[in-house]
Coordinates of C-alpha atoms and ligand atoms in Angstrom, one line a residue:
X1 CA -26.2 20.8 61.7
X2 CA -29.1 19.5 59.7
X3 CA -31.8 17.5 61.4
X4 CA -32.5 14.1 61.4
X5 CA -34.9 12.2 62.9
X6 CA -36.7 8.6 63.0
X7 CA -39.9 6.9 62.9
X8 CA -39.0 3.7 64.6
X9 CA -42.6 1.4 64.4
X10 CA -42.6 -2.3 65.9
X11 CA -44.0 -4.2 63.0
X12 CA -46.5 -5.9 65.6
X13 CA -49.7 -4.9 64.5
X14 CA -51.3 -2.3 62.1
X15 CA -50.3 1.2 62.4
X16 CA -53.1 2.9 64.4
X17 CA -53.9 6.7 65.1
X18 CA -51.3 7.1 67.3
X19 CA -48.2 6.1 65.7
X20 CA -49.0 7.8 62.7
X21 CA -49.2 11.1 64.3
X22 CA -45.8 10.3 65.2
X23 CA -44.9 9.3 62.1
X24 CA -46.4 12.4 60.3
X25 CA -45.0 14.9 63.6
X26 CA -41.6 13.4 62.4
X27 CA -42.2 14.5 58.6
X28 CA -43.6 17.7 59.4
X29 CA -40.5 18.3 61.2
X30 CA -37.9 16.9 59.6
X31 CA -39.5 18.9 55.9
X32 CA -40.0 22.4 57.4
X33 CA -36.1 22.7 58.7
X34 CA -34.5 20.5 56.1
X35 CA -32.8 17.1 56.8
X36 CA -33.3 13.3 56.6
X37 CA -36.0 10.9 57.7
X38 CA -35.3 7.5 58.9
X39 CA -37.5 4.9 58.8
X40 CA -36.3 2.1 61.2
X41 CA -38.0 -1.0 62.4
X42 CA -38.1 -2.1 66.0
X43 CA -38.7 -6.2 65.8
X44 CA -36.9 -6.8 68.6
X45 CA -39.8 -8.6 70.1
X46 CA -39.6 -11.6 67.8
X47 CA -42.2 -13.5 68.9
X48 CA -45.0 -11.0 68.1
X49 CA -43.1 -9.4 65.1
X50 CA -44.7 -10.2 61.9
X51 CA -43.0 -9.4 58.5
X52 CA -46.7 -8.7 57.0
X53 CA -47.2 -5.8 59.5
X54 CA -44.0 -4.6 58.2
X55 CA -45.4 -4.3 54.6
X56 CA -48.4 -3.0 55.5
X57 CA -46.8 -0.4 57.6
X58 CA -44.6 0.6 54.1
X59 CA -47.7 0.4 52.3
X60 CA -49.9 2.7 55.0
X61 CA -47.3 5.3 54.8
X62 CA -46.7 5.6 51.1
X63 CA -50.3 5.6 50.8
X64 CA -50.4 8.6 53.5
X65 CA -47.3 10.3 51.2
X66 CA -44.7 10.6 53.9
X67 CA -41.7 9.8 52.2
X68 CA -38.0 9.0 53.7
X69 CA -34.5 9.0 52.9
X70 CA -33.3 6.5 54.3
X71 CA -34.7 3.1 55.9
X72 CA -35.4 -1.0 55.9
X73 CA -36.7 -0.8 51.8
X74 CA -34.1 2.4 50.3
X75 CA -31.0 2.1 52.8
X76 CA -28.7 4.4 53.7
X77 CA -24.9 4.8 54.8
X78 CA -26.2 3.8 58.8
X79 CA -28.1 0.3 58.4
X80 CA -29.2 -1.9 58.6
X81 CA -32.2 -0.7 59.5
X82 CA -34.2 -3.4 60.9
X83 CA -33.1 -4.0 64.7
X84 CA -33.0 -7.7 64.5
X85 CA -30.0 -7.1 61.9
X86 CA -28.4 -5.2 64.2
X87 CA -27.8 -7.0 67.6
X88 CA -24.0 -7.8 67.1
X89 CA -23.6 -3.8 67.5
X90 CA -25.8 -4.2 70.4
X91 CA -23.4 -6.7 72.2
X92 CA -20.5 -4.6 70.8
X93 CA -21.5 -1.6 73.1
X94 CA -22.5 -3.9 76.1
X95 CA -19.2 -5.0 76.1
X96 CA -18.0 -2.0 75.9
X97 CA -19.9 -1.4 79.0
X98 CA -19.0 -4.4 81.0
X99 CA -15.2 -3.3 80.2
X100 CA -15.5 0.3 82.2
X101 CA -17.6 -0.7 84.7
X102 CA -20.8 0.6 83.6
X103 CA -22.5 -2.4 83.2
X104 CA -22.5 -5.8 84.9
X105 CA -23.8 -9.8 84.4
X106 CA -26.4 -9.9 87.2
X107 CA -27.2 -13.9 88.2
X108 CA -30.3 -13.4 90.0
X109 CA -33.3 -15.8 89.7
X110 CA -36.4 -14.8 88.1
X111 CA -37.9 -16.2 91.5
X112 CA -35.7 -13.7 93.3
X113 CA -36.6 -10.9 91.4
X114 CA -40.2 -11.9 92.0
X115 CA -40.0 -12.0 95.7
X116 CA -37.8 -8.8 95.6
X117 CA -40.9 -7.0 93.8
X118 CA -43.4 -8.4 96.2
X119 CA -41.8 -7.4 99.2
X120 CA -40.9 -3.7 97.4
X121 CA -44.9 -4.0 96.9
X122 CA -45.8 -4.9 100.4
X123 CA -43.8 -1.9 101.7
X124 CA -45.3 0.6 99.3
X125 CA -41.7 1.1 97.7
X126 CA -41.0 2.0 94.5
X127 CA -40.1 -1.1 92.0
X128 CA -36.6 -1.9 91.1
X129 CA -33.8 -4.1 90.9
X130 CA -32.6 -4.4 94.3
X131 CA -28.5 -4.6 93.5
X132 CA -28.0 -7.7 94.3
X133 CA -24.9 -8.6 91.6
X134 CA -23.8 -5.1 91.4
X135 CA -21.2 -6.0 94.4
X136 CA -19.8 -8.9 91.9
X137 CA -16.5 -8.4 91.2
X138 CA -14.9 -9.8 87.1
X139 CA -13.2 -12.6 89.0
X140 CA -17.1 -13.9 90.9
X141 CA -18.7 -12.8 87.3
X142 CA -16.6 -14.9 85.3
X143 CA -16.6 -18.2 87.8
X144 CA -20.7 -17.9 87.6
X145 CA -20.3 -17.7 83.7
X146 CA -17.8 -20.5 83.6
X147 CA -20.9 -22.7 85.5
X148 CA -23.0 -22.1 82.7
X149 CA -25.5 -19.7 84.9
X150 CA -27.6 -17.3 83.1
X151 CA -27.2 -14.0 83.1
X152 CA -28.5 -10.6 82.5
X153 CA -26.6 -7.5 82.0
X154 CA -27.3 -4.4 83.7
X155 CA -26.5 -0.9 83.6
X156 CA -25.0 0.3 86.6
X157 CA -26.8 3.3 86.9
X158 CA -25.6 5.8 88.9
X159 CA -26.9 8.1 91.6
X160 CA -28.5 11.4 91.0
X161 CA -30.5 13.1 88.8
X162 CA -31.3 13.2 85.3
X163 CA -32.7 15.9 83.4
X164 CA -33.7 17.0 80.1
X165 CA -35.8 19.6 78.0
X166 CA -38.7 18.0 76.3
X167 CA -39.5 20.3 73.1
X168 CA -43.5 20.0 74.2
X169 CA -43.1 18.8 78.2
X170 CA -40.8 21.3 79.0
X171 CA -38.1 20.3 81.8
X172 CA -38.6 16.7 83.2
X173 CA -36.2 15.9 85.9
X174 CA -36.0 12.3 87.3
X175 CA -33.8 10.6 90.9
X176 CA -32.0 7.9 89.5
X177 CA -33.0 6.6 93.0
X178 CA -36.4 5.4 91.6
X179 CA -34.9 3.7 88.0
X180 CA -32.4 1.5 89.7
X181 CA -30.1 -0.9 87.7
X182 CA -31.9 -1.9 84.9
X183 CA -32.0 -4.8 82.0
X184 CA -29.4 -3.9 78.8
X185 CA -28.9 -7.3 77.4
X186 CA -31.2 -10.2 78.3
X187 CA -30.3 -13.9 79.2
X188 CA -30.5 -14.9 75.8
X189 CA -28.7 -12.1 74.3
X190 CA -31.1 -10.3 72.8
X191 CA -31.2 -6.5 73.3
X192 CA -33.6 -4.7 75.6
X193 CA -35.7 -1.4 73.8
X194 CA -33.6 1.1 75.8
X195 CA -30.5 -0.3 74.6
X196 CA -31.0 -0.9 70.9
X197 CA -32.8 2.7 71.0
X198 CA -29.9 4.6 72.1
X199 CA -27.4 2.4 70.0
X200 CA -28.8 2.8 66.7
X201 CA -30.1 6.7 67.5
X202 CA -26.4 7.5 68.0
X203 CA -25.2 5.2 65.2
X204 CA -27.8 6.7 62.9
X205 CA -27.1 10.3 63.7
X206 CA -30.7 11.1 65.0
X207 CA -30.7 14.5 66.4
X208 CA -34.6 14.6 67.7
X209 CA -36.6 12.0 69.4
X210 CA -40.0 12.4 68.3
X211 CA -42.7 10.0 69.7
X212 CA -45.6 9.2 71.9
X213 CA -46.0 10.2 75.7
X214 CA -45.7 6.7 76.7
X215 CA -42.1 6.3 76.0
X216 CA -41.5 9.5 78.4
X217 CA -40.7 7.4 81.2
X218 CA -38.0 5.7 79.0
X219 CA -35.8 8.8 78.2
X220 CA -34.3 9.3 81.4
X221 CA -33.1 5.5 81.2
X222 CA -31.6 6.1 77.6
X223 CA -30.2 9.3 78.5
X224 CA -27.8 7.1 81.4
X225 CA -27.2 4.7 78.5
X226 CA -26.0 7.6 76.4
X227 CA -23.9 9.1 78.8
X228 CA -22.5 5.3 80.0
X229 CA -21.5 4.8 76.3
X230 CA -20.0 8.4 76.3
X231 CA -22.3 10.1 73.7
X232 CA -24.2 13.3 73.1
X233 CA -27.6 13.1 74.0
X234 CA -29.9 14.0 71.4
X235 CA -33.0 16.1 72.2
X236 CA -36.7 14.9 72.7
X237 CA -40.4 15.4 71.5
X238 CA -43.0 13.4 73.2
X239 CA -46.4 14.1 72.2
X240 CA -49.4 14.0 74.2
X241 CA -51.9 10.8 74.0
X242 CA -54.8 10.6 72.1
X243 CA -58.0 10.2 73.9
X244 CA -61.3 8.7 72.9
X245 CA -64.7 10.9 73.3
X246 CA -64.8 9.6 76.8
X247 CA -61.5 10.5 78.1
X248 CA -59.7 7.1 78.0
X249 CA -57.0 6.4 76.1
X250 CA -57.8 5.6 72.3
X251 CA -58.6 2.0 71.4
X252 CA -60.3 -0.2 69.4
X253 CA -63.4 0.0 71.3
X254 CA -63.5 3.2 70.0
X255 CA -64.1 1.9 66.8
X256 CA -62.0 2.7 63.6
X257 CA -58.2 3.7 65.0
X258 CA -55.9 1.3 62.4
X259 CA -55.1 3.3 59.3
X260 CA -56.1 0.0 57.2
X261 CA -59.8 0.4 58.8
X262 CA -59.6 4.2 58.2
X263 CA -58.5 3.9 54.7
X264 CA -60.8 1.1 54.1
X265 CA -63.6 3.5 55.3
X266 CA -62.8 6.2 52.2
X267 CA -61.1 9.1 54.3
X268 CA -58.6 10.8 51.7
X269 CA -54.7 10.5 52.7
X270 CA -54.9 14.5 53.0
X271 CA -57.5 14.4 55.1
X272 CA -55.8 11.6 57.6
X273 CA -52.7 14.1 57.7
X274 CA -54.9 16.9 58.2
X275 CA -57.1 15.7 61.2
X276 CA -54.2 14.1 62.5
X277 CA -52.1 17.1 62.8
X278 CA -55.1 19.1 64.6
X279 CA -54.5 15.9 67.4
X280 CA -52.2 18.1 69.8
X281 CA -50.7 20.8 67.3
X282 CA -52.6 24.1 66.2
X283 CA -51.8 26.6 63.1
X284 CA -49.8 29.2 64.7
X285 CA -52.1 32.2 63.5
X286 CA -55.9 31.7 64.5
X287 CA -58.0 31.0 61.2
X288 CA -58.1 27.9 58.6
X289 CA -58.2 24.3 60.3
X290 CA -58.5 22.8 56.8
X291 CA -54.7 22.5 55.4
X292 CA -53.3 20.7 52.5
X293 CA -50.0 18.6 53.8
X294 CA -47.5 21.3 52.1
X295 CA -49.6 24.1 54.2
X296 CA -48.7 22.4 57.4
X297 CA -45.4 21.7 56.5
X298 CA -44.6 24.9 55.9
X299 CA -45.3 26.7 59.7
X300 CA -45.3 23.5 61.6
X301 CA -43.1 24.1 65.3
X302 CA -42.9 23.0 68.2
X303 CA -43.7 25.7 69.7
X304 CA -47.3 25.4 68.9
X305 CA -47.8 21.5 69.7
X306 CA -49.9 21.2 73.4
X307 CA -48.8 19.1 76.1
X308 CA -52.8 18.5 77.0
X309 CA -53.7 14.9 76.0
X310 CA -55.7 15.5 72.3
X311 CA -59.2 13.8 72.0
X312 CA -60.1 12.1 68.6
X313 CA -63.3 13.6 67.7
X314 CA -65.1 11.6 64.8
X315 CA -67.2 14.1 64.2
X316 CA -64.3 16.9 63.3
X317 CA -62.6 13.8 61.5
X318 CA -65.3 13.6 58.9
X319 CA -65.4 17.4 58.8
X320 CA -62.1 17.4 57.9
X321 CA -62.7 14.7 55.0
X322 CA -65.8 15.7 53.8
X323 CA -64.3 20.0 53.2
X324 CA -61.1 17.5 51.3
X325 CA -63.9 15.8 49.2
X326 CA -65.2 18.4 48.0
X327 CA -61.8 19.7 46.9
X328 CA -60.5 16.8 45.3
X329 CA -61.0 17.1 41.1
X330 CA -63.6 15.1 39.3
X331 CA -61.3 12.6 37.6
X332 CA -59.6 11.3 41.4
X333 CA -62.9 11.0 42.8
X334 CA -64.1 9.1 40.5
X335 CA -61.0 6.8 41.1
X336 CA -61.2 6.6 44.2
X337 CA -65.2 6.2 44.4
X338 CA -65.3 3.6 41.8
X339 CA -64.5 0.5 43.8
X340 CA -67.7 1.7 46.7
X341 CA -70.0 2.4 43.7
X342 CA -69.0 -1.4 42.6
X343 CA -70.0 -2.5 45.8
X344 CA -73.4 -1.3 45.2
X345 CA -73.5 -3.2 42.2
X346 CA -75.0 0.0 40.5
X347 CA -71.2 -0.1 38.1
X348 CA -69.2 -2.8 37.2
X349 CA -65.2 -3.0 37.7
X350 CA -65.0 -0.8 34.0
X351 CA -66.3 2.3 33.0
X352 CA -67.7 3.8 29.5
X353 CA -66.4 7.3 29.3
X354 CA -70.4 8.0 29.1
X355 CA -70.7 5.9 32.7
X356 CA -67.3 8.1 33.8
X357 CA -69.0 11.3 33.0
X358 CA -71.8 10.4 34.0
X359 CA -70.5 8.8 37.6
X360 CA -68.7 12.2 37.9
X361 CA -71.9 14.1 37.5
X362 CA -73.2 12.1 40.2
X363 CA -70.2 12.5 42.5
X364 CA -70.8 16.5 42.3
X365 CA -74.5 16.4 43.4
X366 CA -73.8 14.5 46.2
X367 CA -69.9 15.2 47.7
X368 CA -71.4 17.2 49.8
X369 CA -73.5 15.0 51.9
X370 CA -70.6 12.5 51.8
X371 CA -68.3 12.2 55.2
X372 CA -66.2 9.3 54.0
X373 CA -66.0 7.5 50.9
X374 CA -68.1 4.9 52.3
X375 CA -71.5 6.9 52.4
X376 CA -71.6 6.3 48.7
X377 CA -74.0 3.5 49.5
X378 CA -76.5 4.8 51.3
X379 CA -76.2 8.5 49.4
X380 CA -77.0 6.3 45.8
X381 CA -79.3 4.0 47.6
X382 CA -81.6 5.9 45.4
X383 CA -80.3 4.5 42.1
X384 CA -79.8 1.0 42.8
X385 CA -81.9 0.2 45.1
X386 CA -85.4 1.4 44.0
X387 CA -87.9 -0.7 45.3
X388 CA -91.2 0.4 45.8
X389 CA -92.7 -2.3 47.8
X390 CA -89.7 -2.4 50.5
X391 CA -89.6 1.5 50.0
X392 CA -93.0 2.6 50.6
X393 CA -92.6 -0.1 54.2
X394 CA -90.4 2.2 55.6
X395 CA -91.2 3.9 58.8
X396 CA -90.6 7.2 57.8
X397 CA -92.5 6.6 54.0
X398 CA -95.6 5.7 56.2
X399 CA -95.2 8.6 58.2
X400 CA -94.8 10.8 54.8
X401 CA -98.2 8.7 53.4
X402 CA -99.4 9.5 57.1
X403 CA -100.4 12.8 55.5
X404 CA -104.2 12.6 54.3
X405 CA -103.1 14.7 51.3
X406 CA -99.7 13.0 50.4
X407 CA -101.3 10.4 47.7
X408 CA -103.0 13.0 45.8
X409 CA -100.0 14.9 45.4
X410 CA -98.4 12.0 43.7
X411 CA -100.9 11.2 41.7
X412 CA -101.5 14.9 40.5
X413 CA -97.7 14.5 40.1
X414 CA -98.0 12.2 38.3
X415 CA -100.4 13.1 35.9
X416 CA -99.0 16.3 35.2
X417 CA -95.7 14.5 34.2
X418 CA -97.9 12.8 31.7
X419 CA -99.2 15.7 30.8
X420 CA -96.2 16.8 28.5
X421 CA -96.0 13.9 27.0
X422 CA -92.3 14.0 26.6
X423 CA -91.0 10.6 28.5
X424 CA -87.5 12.1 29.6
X425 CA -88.2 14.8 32.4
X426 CA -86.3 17.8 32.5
X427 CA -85.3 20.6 35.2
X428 CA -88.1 22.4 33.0
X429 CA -90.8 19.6 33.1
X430 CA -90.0 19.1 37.1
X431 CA -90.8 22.7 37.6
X432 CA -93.7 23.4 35.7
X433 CA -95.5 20.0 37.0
X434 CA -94.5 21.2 40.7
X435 CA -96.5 23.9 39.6
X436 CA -99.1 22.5 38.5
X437 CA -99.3 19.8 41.4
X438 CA -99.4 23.0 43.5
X439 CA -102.3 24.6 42.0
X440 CA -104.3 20.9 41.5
X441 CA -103.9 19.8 45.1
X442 CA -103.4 23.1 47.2
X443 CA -100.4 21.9 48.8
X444 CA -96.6 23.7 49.7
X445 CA -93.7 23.1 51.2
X446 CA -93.0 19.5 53.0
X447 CA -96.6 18.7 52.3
X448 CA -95.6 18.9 48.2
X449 CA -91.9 18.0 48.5
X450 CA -91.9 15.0 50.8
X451 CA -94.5 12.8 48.7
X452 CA -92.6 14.2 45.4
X453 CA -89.1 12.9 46.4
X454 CA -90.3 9.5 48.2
X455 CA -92.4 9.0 44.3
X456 CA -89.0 10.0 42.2
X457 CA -86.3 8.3 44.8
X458 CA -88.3 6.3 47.1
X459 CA -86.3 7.6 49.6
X460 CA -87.5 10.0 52.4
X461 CA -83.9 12.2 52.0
X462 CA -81.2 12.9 49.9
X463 CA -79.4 16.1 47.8
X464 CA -82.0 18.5 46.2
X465 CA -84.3 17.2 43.7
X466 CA -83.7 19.5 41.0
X467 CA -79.9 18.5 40.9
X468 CA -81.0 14.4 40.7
X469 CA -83.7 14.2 38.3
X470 CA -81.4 15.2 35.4
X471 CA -79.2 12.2 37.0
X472 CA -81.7 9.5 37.1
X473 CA -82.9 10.5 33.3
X474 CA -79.3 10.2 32.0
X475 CA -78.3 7.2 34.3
X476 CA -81.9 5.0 32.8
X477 CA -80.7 5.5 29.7
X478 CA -77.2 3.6 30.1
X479 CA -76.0 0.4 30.3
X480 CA -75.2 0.0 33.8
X481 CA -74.4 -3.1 35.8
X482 CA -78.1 -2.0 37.6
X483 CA -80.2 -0.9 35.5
X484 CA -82.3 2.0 36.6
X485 CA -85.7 3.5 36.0
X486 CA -86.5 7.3 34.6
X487 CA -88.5 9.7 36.3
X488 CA -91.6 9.1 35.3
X489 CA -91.4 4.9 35.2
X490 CA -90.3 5.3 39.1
X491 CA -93.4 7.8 39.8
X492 CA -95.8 5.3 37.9
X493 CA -94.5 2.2 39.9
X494 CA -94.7 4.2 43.1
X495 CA -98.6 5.2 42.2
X496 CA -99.1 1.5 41.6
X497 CA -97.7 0.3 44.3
X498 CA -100.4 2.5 46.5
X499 CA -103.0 1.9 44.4
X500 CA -102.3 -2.3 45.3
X501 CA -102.8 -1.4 49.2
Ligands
LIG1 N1 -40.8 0.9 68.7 C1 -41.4 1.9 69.6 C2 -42.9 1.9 69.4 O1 -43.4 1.5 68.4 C3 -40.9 3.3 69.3 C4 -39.9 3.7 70.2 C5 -39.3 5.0 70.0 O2 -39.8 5.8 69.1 O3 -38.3 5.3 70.6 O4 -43.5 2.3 70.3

């Protein structure tokens, strides 16, 4: 029997971390043993369903590259598959219900049902409906109806127990005793989760229930649906919650947790499906943590997936992106850098191939020091944002100039760049005036370097010098949206901006 399995998001709000480890825990499974995934939307909460969270959600997933066969935008042989499509099926099966017993119109109040819950409160009991209409018989059912008196309908759930196997909880056993007779249809017709759930998983064939931890309280109430409407139960994955650094559950608060935020940040789609898998599943052999999409595809199980809750750890998240960076070819980075650089205003929205070649040089020097996408900024503050006066302010430039010797080394610096005569400075000029600085002034190590890269950048860090200066040279002699300074024009302005205080 081939596998098929669902990602069923409610389309009211952006997708965050957790649903799209389910949604990628679905692919993952679904692609290593061979079979369909559907994508089907759960808006059965109209009020907060919003059809814009429904694009985005298409859009977050494409951008991610999980793909499925079948669902809301491509179809299928078992839709629709949008829920609020589906509800006459749902009051097909309800009736269905209500005609062997299985189900029945319960009258109560919502004011009874309040006072019932206090009073199960005030005794310590457990919560649930107390039976009240389950006694009804059709004739008292229909007489009620006939008065126009709302009704719910309710699954007459029967004693017992109910087990299953959960592929990562192992067995889960549950006394009917503490579900009690609970809500199928409400008063207004609409379809409660557990009922549209089990409906459309049978209708639609799904043979694994993959999805978060929280819905593991649910199953045992779908599984008396299933075996009320007389069908095979399929079996069920619930994966462990996600956990902030300080142990609660992961929220906003913890900052960035929507993939529209993450993506917004520059993480790389591999990446996101990457880290994400790490959240609660583990390569089967010890060894390599960094995995392209087909890698994990390709041993992902069960088996391996821990029923501890997973904490997100941004630290290992930028990890994660920064070892895909410095993978990804020339050409996408540049793509996919482009719109931060033209945040900086350093580059405009087009490129020269020169500026291209030029960007991609750039990109090289610094991937490494880049976690997200978004560092860009501050990693080219270098190039568009020289500025001696505000530079030379800054608390760690003072402490640099702190250093008794520090403005002789720039001005020996200096001087020795002048020295050549040549304007552009090469690898070969940086060198030999090093040299030279070191024999003028006496000085070594941070004592040379840390005045000679706050007098080329104005910045107190950044990559290695060496692999910048030939950067700065070519980037002052294009036409960029910000213009920048050579070598030797930044080191003079630096000097002169010393020599005013
Ligand atoms: N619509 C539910 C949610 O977004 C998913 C329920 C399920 O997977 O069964 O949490």
């Amino acid at each position: 029997m081939s596998v098929r399995v669902r990602f069923a998001p409610s389309p009211t709000g952006y997708l965050h971390v957790g649903n799209v480890r389910t949604a990628l825990f679905n692919w993952f499974f679904v692609r290593r043993n061979g079979g369909s995934l559907v994508l089907r939307i759960e808006d059965t909460d109209v009020e907060r369903s919003e059809r814009h969270y429904e694009d985005q959600l298409l859009e977050d997933l494409r951008w991610l590259g999980i793909n499925w066969d079948e669902g809301v935008d491509v179809g299928g042989y078992v839709g629709p598959y949008r829920q609020t499509d589906r509800f006459p099926l749902y009051r097909e099966k309800v009736q269905q219900l209500l005609s062997n017993g299985r189900a029945y119109h319960c009258f109560c109040s919502r004011e009874q049902l309040e006072e019932d819950r206090k009073k199960q409160l005030a005794e310590g009991r457990s919560i649930r409906y107390v039976g009240r209409c389950r006694g009804l018989d059709a004739k008292e059912s229909e007489e009620c109806l006939k008065q126009g008196r709302q009704a719910t309908i309710r699954l007459r759930v029967r004693p017992g127990t109910v087990a299953f196997e959960d592929l990562v909880f192992g067995l889960i056993e549950v006394d009917t005793d503490n579900v009690g007779d609970f809500i199928l249809l409400r008063s207004d017709g609409s379809a409660q989760y557990n009922l549209a759930c089990v409906v459309d998983d049978s209708m639609m064939g799904i043979t694994h229930v993959i999805r978060g931890e929280g819905h593991i309280s649910n199953t045992p109430r779908q599984i008396l649906v299933y075996e009320a409407l007389g069908l095979p139960v399929p079996k069920f994955a619930h994966l462990s919650t996600i956990l902030g650094p300080d142990g609660a559950k992961l929220s906003k608060r913890h900052g960035a947790t929507s993939l529209a935020e993450i993506r917004q940040l520059g993480y790389l789609p591999e990446a996101v499906v990457n880290y994400l898998a790490l959240l609660g599943w583990a390569p089967p052999e010890d060894g390599a943590e960094i995995l392209s999409p087909e890698e994990i595809t390709s041993v992902f199980d069960f088996k391996s997936v821990n029923v501890n809750p997973a904490t997100f750890d941004l630290k290992k998240f930028n990890w994660v992106n920064r070892s895909h960076l410095k993978e990804c070819p020339l050409p996408r980075l540049f793509n996919l850098a482009a719109p931060f650089l033209e945040r900086t205003g350093l580059v405009g929205t087009s490129s020269s191939p020169e500026i291209q070649s030029w960007i991609e040089e750039l990109l090289s020097v610094i991937v490494s020091y880049l976690d997200r996408l978004e560092d860009l900024g501050k990693e080219t503050e270098f190039l568009w944002n020289f500025d001696p006066e505000s530079d030379l302010s800054d608390s760690k430039a003072l402490e640099i100039l702190g250093d008794s010797a520090a403005i002789g080394v720039i001005r020996s610096f200096c001087q020795e760049l002048e020295k050549t005569g040549a304007g552009a400075v090469s690898y070969q000029i940086y060198k030999e005036a090093v040299l030279g600085v070191m024999k003028s002034t006496g000085t070594k190590g941070k004592g040379l370097f840390r005045p000679i890269r706050l007098a080329i950048t104005g910045k107190t860090f950044g990559p290695e010098l060496d692999k910048i200066i030939p950067i700065i040279e070519k980037g002052s002699q294009l036409t960029l949206q910000t213009e920048i300074p050579g070598v030797l024009d930044r080191v003079r302005s630096i000097l002169g901006e010393l020599d005013l205080r």
